[in-house]
Backbone as numpy.savetxt, mean C-alpha at the origin, in Angstrom:
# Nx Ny Nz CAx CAy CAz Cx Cy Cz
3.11 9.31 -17.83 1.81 9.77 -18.26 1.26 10.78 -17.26
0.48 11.60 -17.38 -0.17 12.78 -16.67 -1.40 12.40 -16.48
-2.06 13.08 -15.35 -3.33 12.50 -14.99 -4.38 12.50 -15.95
-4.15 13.04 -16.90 -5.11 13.08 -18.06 -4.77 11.84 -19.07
-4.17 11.33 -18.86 -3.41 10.30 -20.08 -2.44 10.45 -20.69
-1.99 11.98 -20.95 -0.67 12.31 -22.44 0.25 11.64 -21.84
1.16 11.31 -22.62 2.32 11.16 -22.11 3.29 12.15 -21.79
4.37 12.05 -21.09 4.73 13.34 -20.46 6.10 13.28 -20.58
7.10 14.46 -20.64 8.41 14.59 -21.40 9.14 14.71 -19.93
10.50 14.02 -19.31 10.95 14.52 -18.19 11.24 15.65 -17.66
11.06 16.91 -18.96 10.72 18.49 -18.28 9.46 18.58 -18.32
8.67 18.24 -18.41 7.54 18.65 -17.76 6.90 17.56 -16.63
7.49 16.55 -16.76 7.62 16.11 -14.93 8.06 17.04 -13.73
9.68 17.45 -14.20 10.32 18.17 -13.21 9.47 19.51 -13.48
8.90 20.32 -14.11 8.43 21.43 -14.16 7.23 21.40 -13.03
6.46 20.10 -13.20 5.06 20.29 -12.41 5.42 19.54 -10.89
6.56 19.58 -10.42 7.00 19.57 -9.12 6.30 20.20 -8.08
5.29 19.66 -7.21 4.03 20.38 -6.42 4.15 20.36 -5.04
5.48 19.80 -4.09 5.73 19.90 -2.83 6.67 20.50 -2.17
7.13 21.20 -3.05 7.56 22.50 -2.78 7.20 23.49 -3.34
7.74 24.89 -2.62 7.54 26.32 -3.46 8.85 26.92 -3.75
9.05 28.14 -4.41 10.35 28.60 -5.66 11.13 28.80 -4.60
11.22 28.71 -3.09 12.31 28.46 -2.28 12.86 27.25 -1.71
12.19 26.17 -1.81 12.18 24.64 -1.87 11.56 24.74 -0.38
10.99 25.17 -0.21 10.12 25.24 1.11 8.78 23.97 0.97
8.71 23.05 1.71 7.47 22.08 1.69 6.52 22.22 1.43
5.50 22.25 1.17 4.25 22.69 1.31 3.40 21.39 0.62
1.93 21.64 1.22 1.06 20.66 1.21 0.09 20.96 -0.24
0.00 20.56 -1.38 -0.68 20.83 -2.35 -2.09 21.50 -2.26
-2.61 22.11 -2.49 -3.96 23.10 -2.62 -4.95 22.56 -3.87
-5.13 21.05 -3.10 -6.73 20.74 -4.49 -7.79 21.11 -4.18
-8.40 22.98 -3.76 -9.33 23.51 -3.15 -10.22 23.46 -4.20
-9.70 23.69 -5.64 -10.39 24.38 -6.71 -10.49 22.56 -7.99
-9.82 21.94 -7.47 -10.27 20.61 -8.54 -11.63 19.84 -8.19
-11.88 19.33 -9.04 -13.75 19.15 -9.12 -13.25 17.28 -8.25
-14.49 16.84 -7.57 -14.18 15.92 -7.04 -14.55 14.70 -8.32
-13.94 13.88 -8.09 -13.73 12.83 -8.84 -13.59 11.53 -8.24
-14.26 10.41 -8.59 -14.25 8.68 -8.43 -12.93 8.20 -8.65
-12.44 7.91 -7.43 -11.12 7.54 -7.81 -10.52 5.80 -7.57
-9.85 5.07 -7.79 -9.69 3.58 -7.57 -8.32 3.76 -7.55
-7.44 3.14 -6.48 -5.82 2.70 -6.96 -5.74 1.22 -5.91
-4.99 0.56 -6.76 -4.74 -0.74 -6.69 -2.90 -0.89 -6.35
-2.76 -1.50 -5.35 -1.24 -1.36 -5.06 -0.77 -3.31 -4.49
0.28 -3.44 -5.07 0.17 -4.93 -4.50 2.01 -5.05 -4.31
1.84 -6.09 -3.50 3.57 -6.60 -3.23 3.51 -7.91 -2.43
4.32 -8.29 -2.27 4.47 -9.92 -1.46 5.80 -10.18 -0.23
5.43 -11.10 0.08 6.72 -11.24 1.68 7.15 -12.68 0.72
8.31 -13.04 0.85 8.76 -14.40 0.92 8.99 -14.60 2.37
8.91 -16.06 2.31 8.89 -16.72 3.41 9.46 -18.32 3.36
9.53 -18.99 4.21 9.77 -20.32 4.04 8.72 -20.78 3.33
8.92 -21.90 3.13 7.37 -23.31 2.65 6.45 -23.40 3.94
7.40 -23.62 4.77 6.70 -23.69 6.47 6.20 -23.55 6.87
6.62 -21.82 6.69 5.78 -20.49 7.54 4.37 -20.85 6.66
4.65 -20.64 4.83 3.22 -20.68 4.54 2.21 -21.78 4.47
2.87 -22.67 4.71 2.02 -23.87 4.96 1.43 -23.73 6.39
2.05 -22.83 7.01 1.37 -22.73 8.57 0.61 -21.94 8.48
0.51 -21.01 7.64 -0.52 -20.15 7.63 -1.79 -20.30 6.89
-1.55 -21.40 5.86 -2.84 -21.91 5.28 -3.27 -22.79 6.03
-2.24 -23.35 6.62 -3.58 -24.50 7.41 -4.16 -23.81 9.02
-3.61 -22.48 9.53 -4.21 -21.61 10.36 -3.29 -22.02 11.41
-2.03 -22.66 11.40 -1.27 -23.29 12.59 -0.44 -22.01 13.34
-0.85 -20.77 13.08 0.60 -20.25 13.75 0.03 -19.69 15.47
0.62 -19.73 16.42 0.65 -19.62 17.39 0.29 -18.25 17.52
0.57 -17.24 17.21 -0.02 -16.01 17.37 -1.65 -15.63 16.41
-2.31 -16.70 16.03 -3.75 -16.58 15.45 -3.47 -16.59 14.14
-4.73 -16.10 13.56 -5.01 -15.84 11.92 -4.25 -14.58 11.60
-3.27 -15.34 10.53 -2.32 -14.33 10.25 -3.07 -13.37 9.30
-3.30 -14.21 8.32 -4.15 -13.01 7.09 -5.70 -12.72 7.79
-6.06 -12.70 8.97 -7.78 -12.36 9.25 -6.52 -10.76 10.00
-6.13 -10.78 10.52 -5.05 -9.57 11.30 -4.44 -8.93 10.28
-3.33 -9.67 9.16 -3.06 -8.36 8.50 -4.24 -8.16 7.66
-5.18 -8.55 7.34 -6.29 -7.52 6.74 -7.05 -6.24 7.37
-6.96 -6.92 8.70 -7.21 -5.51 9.73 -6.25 -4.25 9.57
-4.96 -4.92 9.57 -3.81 -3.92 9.46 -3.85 -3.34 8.10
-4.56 -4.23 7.22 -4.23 -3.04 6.41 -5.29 -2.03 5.83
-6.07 -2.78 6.38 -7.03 -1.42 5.98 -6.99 -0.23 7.38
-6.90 -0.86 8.98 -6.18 0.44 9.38 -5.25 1.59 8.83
-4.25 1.15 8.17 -3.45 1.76 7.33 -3.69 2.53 6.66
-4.64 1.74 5.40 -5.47 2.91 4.43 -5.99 4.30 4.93
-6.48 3.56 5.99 -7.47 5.01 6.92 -6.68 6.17 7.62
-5.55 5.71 7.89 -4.62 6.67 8.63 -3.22 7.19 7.59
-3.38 7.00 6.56 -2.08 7.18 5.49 -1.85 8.82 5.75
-2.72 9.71 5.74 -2.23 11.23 6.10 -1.74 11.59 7.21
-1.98 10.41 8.07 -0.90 10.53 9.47 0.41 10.44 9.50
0.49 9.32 8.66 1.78 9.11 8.36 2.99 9.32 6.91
2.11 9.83 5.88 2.80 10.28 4.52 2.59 12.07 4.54
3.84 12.88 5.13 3.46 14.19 5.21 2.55 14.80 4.61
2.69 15.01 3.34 2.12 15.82 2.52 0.75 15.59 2.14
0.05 13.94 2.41 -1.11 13.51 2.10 -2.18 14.15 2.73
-2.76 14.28 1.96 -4.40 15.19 2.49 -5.54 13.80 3.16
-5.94 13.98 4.00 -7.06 13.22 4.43 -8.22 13.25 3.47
-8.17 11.98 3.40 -9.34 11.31 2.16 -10.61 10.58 2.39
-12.03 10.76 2.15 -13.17 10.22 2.41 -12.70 8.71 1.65
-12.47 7.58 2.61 -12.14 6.48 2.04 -13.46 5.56 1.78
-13.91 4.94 0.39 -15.49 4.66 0.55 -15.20 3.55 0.31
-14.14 2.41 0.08 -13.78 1.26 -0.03 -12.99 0.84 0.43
-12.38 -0.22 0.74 -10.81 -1.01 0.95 -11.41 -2.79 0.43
-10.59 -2.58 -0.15 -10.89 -4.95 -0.52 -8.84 -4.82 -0.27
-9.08 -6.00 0.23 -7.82 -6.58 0.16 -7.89 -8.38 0.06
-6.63 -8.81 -0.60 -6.95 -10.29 -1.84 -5.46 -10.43 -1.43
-5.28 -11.96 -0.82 -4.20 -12.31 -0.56 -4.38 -13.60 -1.30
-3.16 -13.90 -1.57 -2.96 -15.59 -2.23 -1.89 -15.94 -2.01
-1.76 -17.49 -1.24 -0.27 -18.09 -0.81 -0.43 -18.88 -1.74
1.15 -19.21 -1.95 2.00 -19.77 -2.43 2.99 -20.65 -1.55
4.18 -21.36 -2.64 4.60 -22.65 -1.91 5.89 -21.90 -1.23
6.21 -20.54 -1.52 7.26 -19.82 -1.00 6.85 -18.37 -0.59
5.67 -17.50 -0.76 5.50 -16.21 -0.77 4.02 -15.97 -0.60
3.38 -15.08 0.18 2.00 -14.44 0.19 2.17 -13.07 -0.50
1.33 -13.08 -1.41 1.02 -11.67 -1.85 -0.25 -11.04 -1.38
-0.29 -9.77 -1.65 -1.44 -9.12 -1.42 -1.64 -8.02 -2.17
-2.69 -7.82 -2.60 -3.27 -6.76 -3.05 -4.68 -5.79 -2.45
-4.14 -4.95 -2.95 -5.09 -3.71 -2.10 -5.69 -2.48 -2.44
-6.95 -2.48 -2.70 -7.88 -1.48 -3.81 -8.55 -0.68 -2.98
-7.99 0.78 -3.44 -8.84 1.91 -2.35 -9.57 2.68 -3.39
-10.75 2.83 -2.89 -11.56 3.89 -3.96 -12.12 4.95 -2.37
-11.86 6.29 -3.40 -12.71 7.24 -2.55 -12.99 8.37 -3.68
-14.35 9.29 -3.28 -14.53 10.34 -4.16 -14.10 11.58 -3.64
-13.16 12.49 -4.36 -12.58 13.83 -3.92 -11.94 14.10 -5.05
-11.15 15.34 -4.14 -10.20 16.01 -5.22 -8.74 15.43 -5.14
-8.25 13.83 -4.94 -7.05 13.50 -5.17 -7.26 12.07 -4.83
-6.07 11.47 -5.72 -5.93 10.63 -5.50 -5.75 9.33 -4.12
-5.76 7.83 -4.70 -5.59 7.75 -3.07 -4.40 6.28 -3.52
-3.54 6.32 -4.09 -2.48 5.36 -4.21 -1.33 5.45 -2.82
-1.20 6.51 -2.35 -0.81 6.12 -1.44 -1.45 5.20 -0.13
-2.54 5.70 -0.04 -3.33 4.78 0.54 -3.28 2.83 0.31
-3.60 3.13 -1.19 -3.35 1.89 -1.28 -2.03 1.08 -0.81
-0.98 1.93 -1.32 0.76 1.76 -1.01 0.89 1.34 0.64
-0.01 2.30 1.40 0.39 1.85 2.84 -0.17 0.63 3.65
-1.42 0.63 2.39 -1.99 -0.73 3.10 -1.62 -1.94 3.01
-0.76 -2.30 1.70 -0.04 -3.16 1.26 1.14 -3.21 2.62
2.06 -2.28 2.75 3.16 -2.18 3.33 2.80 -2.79 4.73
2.06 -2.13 4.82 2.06 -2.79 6.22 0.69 -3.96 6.77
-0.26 -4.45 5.73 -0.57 -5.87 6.03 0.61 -6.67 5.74
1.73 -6.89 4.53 2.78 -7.81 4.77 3.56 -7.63 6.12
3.58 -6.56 6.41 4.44 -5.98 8.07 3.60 -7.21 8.94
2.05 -7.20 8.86 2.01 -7.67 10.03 2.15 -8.74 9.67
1.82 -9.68 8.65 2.51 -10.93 8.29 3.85 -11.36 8.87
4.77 -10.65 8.47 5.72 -10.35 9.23 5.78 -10.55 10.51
5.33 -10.03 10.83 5.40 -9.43 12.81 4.32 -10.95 13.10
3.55 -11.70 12.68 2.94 -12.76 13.09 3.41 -13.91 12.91
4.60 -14.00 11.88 5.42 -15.42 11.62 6.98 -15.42 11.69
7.35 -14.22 12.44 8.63 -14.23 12.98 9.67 -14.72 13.55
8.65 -15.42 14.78 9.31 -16.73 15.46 9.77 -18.08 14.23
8.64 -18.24 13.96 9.12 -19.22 12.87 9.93 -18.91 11.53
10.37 -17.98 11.08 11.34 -17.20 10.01 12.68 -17.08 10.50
12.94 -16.94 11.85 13.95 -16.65 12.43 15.34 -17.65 12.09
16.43 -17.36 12.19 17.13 -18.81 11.82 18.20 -19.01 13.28
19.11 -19.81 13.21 19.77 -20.26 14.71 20.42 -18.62 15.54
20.76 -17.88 14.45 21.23 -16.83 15.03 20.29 -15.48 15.14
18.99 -15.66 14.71 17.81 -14.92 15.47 18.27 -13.93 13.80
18.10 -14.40 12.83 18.09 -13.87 11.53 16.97 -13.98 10.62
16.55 -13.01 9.92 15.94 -13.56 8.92 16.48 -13.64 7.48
17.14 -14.67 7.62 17.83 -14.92 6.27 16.84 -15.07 4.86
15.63 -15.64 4.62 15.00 -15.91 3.96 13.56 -14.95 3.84
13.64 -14.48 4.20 11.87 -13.42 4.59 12.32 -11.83 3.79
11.48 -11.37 2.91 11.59 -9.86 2.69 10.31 -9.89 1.98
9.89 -8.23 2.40 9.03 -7.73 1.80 9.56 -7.17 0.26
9.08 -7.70 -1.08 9.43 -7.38 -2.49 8.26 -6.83 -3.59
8.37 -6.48 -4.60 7.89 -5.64 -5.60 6.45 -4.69 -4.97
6.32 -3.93 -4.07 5.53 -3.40 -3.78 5.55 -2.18 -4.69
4.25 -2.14 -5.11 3.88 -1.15 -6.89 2.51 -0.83 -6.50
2.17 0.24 -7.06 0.76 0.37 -7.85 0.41 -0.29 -9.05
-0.24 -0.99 -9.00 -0.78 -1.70 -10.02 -1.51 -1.20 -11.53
-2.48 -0.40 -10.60 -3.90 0.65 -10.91 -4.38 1.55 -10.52
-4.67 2.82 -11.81 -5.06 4.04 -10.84 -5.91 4.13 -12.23
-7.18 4.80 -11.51 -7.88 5.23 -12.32 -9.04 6.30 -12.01
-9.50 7.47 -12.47 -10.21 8.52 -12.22 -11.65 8.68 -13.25
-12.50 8.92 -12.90 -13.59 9.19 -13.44 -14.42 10.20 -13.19
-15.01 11.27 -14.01 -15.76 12.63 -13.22 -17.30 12.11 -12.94
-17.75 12.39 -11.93 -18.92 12.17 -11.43 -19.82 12.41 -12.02
């Protein structure tokens, strides 16, 4: 689908190819001239983990602190710095972040809703905040994920998506 709604034919996907120019040279998109717009994207994914780990983390037991009070920090740091780290992303007036975690008897998910008003979208934003609050999940229940040979046999970060995107003119 195209930002307008139509649906869209795979030549005119590949036609509206916008990060490069007719020499395949990089370049950073030019939304100088698009009208600013209310924007929302919703991005979510989950870590598996043992029963363990998440039972340690609901009942607040893990030795390195509050796992989800930290990756919520992390991930809305994330949100805020996504043009640092996704080349081509333009720095975005970010006017929201919520992030919504829910454990389970094997997996924490999270989800993560960025709204800002401009001329572009902000799903990557959302994308990075996801990525890396499970990171720090990760990075906070490690010791305990680990197995005899310093493995994580059982732990991955999985289905990380956009959920929701949606635009509205002011």
């Amino acid at each position: 689908m195209s930002e307008n709604g139509e649906e869209e034919t795979g030549e005119a996907r590949d036609a509206e190819l916008t990060h490069t120019d007719d020499e395949g040279e990089v370049q950073m998109v030019d939304v100088g001239d698009k009208p600013d717009t209310a924007r929302r994207a919703v991005a979510a994914g989950e870590i598996n983990l043992q029963p363990e780990t998440v039972e340690a983390i609901s009942d607040n037991d893990v030795s390195k602190g509050d796992v989800l009070a930290t990756a919520r920090v992390g991930a809305v740091q994330a949100v805020k710095h996504t043009w640092e780290t996704i080349p081509m992303c333009h720095q975005i007036p970010i006017t929201n972040v919520e992030t919504d975690f829910e454990l389970f008897a094997d997996r924490v998910t999270l989800e993560v809703a960025v709204e800002t008003t401009g001329k572009t979208g902000c799903e990557m934003e959302a994308l990075e905040g996801v990525t890396t609050g499970l990171n720090v999940v990760w990075d906070m229940v490690k010791a305990a994920e680990k197995d005899d040979d310093g493995q994580y046999p059982d732990t991955s970060i999985d289905r990380v998506r956009v959920v929701e995107k949606t635009k509205r003119e002011l």
